[in-house]
PDB file of C-alpha atoms in Angstrom:
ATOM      1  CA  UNK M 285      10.630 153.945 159.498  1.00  0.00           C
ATOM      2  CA  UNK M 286      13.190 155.486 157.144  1.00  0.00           C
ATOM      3  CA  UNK M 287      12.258 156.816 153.570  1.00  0.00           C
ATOM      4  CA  UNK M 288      12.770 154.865 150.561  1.00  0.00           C
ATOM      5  CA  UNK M 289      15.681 156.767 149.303  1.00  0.00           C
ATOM      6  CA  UNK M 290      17.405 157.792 152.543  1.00  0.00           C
ATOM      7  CA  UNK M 291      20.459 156.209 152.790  1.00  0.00           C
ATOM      8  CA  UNK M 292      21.016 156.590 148.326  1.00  0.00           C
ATOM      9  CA  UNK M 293      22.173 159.678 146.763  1.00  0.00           C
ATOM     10  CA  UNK M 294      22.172 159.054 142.837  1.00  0.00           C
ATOM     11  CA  UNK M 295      24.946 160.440 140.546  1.00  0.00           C
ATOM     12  CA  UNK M 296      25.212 161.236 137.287  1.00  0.00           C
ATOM     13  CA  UNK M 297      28.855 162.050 136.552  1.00  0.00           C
ATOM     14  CA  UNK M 298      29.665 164.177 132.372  1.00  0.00           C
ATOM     15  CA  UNK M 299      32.236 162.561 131.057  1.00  0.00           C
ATOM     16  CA  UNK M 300      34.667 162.980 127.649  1.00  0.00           C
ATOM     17  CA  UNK M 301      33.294 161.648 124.388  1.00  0.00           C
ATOM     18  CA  UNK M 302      34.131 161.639 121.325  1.00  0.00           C
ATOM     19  CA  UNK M 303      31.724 164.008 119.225  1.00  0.00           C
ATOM     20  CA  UNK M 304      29.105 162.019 116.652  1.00  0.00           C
ATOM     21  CA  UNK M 305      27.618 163.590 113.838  1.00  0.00           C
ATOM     22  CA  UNK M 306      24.602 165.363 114.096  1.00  0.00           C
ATOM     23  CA  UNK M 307      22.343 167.972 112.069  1.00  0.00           C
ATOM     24  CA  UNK M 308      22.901 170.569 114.963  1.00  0.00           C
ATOM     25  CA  UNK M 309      25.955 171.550 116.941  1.00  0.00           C
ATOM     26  CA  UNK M 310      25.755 170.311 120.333  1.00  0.00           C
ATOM     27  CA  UNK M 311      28.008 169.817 123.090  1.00  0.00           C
ATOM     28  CA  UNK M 312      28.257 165.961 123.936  1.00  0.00           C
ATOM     29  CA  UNK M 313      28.962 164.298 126.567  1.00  0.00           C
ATOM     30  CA  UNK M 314      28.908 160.608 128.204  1.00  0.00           C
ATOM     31  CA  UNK M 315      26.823 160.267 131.178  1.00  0.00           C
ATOM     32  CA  UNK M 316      27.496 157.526 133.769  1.00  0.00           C
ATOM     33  CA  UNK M 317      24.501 156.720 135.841  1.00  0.00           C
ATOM     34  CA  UNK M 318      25.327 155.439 139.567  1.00  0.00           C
ATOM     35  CA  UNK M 319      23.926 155.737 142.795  1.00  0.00           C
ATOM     36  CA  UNK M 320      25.974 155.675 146.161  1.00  0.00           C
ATOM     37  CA  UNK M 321      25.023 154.665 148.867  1.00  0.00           C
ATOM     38  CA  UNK M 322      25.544 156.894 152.175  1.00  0.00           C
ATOM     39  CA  UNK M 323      26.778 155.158 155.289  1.00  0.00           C
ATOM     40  CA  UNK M 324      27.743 156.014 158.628  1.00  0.00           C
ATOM     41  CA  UNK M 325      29.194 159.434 157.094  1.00  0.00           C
ATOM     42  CA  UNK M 326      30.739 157.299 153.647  1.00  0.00           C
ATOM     43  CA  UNK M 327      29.682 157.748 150.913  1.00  0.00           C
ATOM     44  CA  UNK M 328      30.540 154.415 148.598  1.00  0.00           C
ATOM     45  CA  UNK M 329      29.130 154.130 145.012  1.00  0.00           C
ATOM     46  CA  UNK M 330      27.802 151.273 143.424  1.00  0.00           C
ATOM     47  CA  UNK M 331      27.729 149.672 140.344  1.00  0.00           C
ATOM     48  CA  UNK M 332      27.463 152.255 136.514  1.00  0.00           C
ATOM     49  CA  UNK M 333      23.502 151.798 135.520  1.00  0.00           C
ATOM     50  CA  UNK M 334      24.377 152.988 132.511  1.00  0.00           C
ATOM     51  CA  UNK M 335      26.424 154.848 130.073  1.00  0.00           C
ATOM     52  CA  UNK M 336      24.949 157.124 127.534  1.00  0.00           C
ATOM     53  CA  UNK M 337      25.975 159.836 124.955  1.00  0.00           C
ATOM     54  CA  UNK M 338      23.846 163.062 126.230  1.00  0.00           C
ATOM     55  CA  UNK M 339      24.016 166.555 124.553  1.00  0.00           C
ATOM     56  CA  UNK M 340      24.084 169.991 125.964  1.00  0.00           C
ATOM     57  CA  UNK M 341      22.561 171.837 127.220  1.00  0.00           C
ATOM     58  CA  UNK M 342      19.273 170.167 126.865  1.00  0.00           C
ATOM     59  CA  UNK M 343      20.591 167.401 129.398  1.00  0.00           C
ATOM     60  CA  UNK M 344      21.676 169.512 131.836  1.00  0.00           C
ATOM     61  CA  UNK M 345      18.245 171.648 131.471  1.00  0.00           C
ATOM     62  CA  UNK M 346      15.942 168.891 132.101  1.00  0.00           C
ATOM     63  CA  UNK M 347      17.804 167.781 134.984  1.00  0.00           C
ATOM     64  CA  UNK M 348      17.621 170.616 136.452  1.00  0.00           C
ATOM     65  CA  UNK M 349      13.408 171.158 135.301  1.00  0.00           C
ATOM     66  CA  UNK M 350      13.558 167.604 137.688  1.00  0.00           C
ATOM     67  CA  UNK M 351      15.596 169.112 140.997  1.00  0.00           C
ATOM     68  CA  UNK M 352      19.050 167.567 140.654  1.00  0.00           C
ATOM     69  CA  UNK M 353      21.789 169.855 142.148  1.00  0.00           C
ATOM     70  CA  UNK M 354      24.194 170.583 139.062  1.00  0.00           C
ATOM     71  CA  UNK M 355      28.479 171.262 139.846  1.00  0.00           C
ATOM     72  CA  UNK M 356      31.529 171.721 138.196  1.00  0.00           C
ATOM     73  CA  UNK M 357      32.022 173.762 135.019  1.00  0.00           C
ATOM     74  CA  UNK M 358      34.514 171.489 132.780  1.00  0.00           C
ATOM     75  CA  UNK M 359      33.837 167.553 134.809  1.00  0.00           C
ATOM     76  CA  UNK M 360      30.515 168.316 135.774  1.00  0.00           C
ATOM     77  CA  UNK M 361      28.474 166.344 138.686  1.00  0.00           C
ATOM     78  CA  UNK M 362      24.718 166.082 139.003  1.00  0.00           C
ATOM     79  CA  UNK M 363      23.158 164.946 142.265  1.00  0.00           C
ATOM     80  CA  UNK M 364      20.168 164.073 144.053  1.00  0.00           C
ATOM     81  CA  UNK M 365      18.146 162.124 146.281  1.00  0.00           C
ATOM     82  CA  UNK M 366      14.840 161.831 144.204  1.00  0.00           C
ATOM     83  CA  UNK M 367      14.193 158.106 142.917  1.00  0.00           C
ATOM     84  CA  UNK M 368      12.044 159.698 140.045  1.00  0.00           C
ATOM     85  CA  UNK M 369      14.331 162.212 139.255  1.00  0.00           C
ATOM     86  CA  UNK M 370      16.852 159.508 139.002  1.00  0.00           C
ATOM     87  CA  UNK M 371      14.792 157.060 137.109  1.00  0.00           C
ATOM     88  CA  UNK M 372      13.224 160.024 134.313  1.00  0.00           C
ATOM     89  CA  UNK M 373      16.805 161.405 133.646  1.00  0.00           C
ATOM     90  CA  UNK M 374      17.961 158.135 133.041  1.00  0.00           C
ATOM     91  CA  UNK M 375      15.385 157.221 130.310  1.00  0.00           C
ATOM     92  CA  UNK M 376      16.126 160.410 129.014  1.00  0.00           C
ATOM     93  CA  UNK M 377      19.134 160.066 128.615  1.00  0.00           C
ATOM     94  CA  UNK M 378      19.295 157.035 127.053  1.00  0.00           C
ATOM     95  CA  UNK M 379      16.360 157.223 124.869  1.00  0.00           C
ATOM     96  CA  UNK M 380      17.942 161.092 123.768  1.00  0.00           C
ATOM     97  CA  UNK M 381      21.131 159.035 122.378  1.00  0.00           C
ATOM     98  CA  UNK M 382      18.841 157.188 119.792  1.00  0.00           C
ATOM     99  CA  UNK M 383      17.214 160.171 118.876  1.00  0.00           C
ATOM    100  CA  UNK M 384      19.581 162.821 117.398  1.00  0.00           C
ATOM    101  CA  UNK M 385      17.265 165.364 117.034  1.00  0.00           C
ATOM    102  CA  UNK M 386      16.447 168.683 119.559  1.00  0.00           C
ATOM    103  CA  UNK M 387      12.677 169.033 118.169  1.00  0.00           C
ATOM    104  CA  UNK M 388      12.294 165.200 119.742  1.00  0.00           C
ATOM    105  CA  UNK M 389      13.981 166.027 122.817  1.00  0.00           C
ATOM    106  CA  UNK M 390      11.123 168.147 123.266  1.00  0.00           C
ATOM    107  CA  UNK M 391       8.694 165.737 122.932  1.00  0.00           C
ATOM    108  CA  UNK M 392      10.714 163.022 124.852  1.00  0.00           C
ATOM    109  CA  UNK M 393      11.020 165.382 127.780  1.00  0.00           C
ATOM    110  CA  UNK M 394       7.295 165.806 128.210  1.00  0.00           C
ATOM    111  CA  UNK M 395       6.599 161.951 127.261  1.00  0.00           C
ATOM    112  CA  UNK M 396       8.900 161.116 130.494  1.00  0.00           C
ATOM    113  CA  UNK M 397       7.448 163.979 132.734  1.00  0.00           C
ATOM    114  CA  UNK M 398       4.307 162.356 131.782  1.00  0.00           C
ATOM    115  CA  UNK M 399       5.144 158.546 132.522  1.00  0.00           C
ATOM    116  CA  UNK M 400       3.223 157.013 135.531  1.00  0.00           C
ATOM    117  CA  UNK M 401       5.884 154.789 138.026  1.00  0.00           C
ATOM    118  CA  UNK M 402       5.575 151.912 136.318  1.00  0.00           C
ATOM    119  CA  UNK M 403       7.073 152.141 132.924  1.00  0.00           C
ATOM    120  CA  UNK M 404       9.138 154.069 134.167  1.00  0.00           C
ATOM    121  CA  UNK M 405      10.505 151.754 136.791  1.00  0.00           C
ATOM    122  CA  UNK M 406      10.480 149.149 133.782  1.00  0.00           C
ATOM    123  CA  UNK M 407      12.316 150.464 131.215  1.00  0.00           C
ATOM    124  CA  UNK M 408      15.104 152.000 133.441  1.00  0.00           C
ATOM    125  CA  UNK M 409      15.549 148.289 134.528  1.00  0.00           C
ATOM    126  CA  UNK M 410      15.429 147.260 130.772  1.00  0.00           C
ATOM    127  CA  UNK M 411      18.106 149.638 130.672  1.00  0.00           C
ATOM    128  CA  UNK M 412      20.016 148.938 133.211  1.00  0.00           C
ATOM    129  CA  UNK M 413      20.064 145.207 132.938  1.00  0.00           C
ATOM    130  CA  UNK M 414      20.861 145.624 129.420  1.00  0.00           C
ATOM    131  CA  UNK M 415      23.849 147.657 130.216  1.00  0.00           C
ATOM    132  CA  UNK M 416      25.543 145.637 133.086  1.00  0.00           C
ATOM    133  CA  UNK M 417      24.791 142.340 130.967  1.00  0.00           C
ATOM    134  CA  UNK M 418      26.540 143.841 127.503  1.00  0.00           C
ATOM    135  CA  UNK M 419      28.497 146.765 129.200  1.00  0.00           C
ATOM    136  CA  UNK M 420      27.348 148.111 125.695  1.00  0.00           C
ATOM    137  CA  UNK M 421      26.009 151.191 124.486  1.00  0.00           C
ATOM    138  CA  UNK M 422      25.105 150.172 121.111  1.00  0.00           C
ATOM    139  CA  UNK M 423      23.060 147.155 122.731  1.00  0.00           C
ATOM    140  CA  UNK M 424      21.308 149.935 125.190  1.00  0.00           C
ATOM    141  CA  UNK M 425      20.692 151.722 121.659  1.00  0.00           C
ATOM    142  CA  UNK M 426      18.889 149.065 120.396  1.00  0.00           C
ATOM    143  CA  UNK M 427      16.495 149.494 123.378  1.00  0.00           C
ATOM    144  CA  UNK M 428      16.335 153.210 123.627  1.00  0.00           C
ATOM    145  CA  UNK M 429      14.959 152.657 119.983  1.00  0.00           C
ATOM    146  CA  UNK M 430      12.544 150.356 121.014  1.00  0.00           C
ATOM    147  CA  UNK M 431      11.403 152.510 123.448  1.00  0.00           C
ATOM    148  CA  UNK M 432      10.555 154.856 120.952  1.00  0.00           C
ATOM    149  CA  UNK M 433       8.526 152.193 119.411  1.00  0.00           C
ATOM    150  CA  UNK M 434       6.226 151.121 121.953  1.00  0.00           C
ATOM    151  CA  UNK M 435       6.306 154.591 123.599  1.00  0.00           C
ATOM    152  CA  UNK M 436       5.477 156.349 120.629  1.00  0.00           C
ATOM    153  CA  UNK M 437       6.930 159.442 121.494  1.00  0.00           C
TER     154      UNK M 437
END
């Protein structure tokens, strides 16, 4: 029997974006979420799970706390094959966007390291559906913020 995520690499590609306001000086970026899907040697990608602003280098330092393999300098490429890794950097990421502020990154990071399968698995799909339905960020902003909410991180 083959493993759950043979056969899926996930992707999370750094991408150009114009620089919001914030109390700190960060490095931003926008983070497309994908996975691709490896076969017979190809490697196709699917559909964008999501688009998020991120900032650095607390993005990049959690993914790499969670495995992902980290490339490029200026268009930089995460990878992995870890469905959790995948799943907690993308509620991260998202939820990071609505936040704005490092000392709650903290907290955020451990609150996600900390979340059992299931809502996790749940609000990535919250996100995700929201995103391919609105192909919106401020609409996945409006979630991230009611993550915060219920998740009372």
């Amino acid at each position: 029997m083959r493993g759950m995520s043979e056969g899926v690499m996930y992707m999370v590609k750094l991408k150009y974006i114009d620089k919001a306001k914030l109390p700190v000086r960060r490095e931003q970026k926008l983070a497309e979420f994908l996975p691709v899907f490896l076969t017979e040697g190809q490697k196709v990608p699917g559909r964008v799970e999501a688009r998020t602003r991120v900032y650095l280098p607390e993005f990049l330092e959690f993914a790499k706390d969670l495995g992902w393999e980290v490339k490029g300098k200026k268009r930089i490429t995460l990878t992995t094959h870890d469905d959790y890794a995948y799943l907690r950097l993308l509620v991260y990421g998202v939820v990071m966007s609505a936040t704005k502020d490092p000392v709650k990154w903290d907290y955020l990071k451990d609150h996600v390291l900390s979340m059992e399968s299931i809502p996790l698995r749940y609000w990535a799909s919250k996100f995700k559906n929201v995103y391919w339905k609105y192909k919106n960020r401020g609409k996945l902003l409006y979630l991230a913020r009611r993550f915060l909410e219920v998740e009372t991180v």
